[in-house]
mmCIF file of N, CA and C in Angstrom:
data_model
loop_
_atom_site.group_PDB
_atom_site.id
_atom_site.type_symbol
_atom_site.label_atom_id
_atom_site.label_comp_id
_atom_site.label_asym_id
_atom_site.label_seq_id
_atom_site.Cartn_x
_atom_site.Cartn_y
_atom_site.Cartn_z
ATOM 1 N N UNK A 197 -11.694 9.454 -7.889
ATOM 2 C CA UNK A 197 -11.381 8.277 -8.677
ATOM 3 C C UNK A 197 -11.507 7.046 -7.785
ATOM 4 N N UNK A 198 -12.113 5.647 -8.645
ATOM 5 C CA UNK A 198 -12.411 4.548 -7.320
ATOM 6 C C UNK A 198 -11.354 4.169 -8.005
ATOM 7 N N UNK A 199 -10.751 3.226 -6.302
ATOM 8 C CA UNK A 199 -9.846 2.443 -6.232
ATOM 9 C C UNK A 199 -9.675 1.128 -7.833
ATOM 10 N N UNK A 200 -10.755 0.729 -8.275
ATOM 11 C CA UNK A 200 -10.957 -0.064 -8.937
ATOM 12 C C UNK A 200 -10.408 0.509 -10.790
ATOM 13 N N UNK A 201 -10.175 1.868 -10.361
ATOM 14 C CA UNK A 201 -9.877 1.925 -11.817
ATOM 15 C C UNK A 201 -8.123 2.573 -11.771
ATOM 16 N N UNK A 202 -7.618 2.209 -11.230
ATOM 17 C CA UNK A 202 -6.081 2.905 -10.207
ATOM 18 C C UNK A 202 -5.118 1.413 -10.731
ATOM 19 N N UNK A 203 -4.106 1.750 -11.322
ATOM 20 C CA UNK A 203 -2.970 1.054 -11.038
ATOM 21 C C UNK A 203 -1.480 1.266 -9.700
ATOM 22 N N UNK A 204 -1.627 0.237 -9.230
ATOM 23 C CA UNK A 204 -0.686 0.334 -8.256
ATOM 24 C C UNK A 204 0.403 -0.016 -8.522
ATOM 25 N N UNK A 205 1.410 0.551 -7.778
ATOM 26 C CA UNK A 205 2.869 0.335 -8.087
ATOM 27 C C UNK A 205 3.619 -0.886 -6.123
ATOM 28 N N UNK A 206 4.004 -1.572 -6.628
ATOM 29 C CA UNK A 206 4.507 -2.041 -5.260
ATOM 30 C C UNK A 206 5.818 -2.175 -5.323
ATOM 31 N N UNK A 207 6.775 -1.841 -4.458
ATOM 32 C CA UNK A 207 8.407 -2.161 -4.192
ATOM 33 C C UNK A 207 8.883 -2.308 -2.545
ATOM 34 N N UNK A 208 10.053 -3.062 -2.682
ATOM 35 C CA UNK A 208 10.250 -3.191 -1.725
ATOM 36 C C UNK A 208 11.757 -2.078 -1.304
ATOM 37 N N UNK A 209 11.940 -1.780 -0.353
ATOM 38 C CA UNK A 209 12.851 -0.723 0.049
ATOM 39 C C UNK A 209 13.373 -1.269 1.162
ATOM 40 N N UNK A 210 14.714 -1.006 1.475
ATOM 41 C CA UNK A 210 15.519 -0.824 2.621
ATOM 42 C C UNK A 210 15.777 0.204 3.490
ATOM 43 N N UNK A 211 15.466 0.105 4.650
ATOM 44 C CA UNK A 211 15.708 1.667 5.540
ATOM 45 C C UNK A 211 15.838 1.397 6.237
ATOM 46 N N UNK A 212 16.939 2.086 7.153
ATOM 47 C CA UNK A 212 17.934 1.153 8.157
ATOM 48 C C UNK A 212 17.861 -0.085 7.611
ATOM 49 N N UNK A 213 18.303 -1.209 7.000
ATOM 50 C CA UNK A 213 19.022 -2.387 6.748
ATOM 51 C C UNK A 213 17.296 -3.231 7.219
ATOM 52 N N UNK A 214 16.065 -2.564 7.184
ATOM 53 C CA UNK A 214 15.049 -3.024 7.333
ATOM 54 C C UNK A 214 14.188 -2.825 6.102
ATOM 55 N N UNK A 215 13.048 -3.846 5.959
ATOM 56 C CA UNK A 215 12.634 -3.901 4.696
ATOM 57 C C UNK A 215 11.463 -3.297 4.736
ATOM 58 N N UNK A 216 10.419 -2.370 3.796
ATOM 59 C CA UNK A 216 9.118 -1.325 4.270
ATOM 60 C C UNK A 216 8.964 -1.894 2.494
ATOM 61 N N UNK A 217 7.318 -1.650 2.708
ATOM 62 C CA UNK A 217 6.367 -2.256 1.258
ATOM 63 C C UNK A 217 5.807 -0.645 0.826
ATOM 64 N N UNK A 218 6.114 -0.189 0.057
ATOM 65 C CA UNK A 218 5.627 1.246 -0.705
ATOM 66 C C UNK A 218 4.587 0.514 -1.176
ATOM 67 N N UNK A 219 3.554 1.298 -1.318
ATOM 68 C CA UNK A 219 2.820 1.521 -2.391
ATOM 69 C C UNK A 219 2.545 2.400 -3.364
ATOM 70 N N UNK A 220 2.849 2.456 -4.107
ATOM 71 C CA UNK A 220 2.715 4.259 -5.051
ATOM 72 C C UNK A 220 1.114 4.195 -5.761
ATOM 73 N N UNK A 221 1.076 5.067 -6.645
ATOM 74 C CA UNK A 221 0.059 5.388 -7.670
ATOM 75 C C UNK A 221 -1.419 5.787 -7.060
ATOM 76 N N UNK A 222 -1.766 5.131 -5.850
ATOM 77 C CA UNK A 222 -3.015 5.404 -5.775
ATOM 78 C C UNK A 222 -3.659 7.157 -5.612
ATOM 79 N N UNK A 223 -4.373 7.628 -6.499
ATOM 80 C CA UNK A 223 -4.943 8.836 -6.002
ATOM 81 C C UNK A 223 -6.316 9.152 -5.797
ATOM 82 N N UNK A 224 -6.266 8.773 -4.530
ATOM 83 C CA UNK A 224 -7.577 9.279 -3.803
ATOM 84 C C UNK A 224 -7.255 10.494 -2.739
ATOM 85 N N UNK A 225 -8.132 10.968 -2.413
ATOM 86 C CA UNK A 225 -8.649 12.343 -0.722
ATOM 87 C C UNK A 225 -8.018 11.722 0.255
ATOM 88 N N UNK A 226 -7.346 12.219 0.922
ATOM 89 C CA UNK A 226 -6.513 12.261 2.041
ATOM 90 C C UNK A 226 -7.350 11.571 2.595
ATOM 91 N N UNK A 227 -8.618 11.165 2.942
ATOM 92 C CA UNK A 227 -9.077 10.835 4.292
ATOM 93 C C UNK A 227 -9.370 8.932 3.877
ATOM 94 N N UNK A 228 -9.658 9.526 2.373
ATOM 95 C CA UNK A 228 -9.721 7.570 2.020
ATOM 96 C C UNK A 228 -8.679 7.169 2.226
ATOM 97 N N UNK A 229 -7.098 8.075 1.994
ATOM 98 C CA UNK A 229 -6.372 7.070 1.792
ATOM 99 C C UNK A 229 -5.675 6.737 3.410
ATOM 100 N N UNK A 230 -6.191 7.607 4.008
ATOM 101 C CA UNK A 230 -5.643 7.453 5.634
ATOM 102 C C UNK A 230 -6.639 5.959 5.979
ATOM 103 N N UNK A 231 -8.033 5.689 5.923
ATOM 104 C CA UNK A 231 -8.421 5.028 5.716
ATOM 105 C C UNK A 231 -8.056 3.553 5.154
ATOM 106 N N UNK A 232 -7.493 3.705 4.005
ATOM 107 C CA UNK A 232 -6.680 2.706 3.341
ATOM 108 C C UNK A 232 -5.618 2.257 4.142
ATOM 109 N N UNK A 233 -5.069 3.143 4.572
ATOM 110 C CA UNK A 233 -3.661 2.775 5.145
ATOM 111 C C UNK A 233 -3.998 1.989 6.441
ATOM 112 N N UNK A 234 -4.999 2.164 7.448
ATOM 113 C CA UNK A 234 -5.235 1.561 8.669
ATOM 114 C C UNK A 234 -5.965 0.180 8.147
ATOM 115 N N UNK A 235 -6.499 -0.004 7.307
ATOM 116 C CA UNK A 235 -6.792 -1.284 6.995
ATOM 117 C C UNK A 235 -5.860 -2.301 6.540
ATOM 118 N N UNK A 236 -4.512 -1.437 5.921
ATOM 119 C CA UNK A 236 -3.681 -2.382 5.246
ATOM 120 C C UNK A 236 -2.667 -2.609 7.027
ATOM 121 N N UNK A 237 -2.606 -1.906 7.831
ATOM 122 C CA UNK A 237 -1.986 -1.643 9.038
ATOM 123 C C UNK A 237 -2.646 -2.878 9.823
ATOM 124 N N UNK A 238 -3.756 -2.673 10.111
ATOM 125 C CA UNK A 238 -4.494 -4.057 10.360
ATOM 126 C C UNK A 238 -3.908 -5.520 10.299
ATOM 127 N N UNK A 239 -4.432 -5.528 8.354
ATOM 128 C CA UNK A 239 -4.313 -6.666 7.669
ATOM 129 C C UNK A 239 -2.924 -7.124 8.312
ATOM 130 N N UNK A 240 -1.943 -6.867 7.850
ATOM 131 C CA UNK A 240 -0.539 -6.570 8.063
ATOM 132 C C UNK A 240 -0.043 -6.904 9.534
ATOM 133 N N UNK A 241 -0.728 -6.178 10.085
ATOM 134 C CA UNK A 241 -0.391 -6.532 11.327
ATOM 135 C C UNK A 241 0.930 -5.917 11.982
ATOM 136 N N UNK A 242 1.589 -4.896 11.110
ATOM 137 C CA UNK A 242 1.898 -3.700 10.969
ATOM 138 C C UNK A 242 2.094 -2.543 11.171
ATOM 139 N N UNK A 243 3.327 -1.696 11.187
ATOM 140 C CA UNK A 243 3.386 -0.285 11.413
ATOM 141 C C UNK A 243 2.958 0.644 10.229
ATOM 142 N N UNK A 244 2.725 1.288 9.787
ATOM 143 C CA UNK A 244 2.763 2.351 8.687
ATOM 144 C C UNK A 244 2.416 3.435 8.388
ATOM 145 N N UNK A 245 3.047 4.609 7.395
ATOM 146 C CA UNK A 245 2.513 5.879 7.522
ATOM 147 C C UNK A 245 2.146 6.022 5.792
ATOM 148 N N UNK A 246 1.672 7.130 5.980
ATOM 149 C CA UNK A 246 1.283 7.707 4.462
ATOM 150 C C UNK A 246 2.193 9.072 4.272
ATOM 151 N N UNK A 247 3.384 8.932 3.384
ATOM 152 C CA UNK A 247 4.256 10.030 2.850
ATOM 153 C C UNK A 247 4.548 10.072 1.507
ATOM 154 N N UNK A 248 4.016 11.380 1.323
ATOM 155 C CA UNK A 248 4.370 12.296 -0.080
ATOM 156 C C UNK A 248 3.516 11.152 -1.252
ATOM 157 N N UNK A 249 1.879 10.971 -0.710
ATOM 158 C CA UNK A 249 1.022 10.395 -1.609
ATOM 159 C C UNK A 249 1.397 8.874 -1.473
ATOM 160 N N UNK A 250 2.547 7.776 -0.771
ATOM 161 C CA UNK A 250 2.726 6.751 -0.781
ATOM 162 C C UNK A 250 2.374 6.067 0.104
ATOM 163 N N UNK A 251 1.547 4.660 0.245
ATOM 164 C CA UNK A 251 1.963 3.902 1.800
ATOM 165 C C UNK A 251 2.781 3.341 1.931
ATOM 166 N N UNK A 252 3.297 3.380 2.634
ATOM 167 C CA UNK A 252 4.586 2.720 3.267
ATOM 168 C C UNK A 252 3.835 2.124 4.663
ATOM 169 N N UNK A 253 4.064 0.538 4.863
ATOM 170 C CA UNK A 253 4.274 -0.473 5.715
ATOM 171 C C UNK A 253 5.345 -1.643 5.757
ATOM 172 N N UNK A 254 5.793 -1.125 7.230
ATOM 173 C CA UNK A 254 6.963 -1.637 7.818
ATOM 174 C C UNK A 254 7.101 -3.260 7.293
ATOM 175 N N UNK A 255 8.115 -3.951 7.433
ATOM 176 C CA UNK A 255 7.994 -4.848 6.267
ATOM 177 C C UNK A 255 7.999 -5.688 5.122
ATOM 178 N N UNK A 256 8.027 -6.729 4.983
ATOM 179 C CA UNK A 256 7.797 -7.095 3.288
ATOM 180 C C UNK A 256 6.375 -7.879 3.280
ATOM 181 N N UNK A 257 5.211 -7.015 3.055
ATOM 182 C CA UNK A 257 3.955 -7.186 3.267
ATOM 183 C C UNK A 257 3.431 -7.394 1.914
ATOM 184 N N UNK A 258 4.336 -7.316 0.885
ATOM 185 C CA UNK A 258 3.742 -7.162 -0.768
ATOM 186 C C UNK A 258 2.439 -8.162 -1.402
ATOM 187 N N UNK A 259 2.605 -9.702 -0.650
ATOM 188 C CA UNK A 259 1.690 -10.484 -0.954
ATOM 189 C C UNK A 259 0.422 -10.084 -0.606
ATOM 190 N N UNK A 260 0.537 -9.794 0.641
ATOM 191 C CA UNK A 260 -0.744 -9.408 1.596
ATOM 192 C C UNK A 260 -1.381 -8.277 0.898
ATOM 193 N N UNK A 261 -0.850 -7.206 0.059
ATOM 194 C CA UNK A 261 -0.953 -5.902 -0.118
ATOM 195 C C UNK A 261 -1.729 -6.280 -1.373
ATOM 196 N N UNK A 262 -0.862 -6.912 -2.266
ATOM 197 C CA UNK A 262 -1.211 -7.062 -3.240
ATOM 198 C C UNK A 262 -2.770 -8.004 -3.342
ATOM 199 N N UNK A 263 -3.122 -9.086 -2.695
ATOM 200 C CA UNK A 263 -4.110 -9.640 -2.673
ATOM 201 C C UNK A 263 -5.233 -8.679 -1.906
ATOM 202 N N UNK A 264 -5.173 -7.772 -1.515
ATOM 203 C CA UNK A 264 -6.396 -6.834 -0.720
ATOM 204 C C UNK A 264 -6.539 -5.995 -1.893
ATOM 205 N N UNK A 265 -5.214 -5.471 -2.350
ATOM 206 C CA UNK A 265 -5.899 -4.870 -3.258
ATOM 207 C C UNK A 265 -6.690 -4.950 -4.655
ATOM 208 N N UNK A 266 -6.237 -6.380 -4.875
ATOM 209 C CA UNK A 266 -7.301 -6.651 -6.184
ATOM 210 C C UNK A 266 -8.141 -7.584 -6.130
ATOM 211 N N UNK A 267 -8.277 -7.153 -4.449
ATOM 212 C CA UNK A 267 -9.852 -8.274 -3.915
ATOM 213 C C UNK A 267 -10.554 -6.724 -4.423
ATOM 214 N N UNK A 268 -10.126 -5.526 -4.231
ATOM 215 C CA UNK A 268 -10.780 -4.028 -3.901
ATOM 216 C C UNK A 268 -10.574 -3.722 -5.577
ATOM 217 N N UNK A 269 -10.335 -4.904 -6.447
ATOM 218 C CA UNK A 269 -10.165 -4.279 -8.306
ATOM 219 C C UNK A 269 -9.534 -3.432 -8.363
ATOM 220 N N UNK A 270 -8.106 -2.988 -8.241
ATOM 221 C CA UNK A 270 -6.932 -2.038 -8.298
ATOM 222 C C UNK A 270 -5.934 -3.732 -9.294
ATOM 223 N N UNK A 271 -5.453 -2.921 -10.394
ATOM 224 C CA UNK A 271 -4.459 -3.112 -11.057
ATOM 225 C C UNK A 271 -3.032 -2.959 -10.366
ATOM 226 N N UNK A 272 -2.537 -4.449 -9.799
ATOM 227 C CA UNK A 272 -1.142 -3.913 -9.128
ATOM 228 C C UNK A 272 -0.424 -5.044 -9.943
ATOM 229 N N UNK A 273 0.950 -3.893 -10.116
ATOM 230 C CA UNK A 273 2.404 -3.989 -10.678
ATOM 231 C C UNK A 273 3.600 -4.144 -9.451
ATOM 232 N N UNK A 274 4.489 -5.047 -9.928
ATOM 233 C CA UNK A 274 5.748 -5.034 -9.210
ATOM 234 C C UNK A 274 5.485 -5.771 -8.121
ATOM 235 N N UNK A 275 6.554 -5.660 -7.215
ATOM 236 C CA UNK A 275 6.850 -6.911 -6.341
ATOM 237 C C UNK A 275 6.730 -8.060 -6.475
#
């Protein structure tokens, strides 16, 4: 499935009393989305991992996240 036809989910979370940017919904192959994740790590400027299908970057990166991804035509919700 391309990124372009994917709705994203964005929230913000607390862990340790620190703030991390989820991303949910996207389903692509492990290797795009490892892929995905080092670009948003980049952008960001950023720590982040990929758990249980989500990215998570360290953070409140939501603007940043959100504008890459619907430069890339992904439908994003929330934040």
């Amino acid at each position: 499935m391309t990124p372009q036809r994917q709705q994203v989910r964005l929230r913000l979370e607390k862990r340790r009393g620190k703030p991390v940017t989820v991303a949910a919904g996207l389903v692509l192959p492990a290797a795009e989305m490892k892929e995905l994740l080092r670009e948003l790590k980049n952008l960001c400027g950023a720590g982040g991992t990929l758990k249980d299908g989500e990215l998570e970057i360290q953070g409140d990166q939501r603007e940043i996240i959100r504008r890459y991804l619907e430069g890339k035509g992904c439908r994003v919700k929330g934040g």
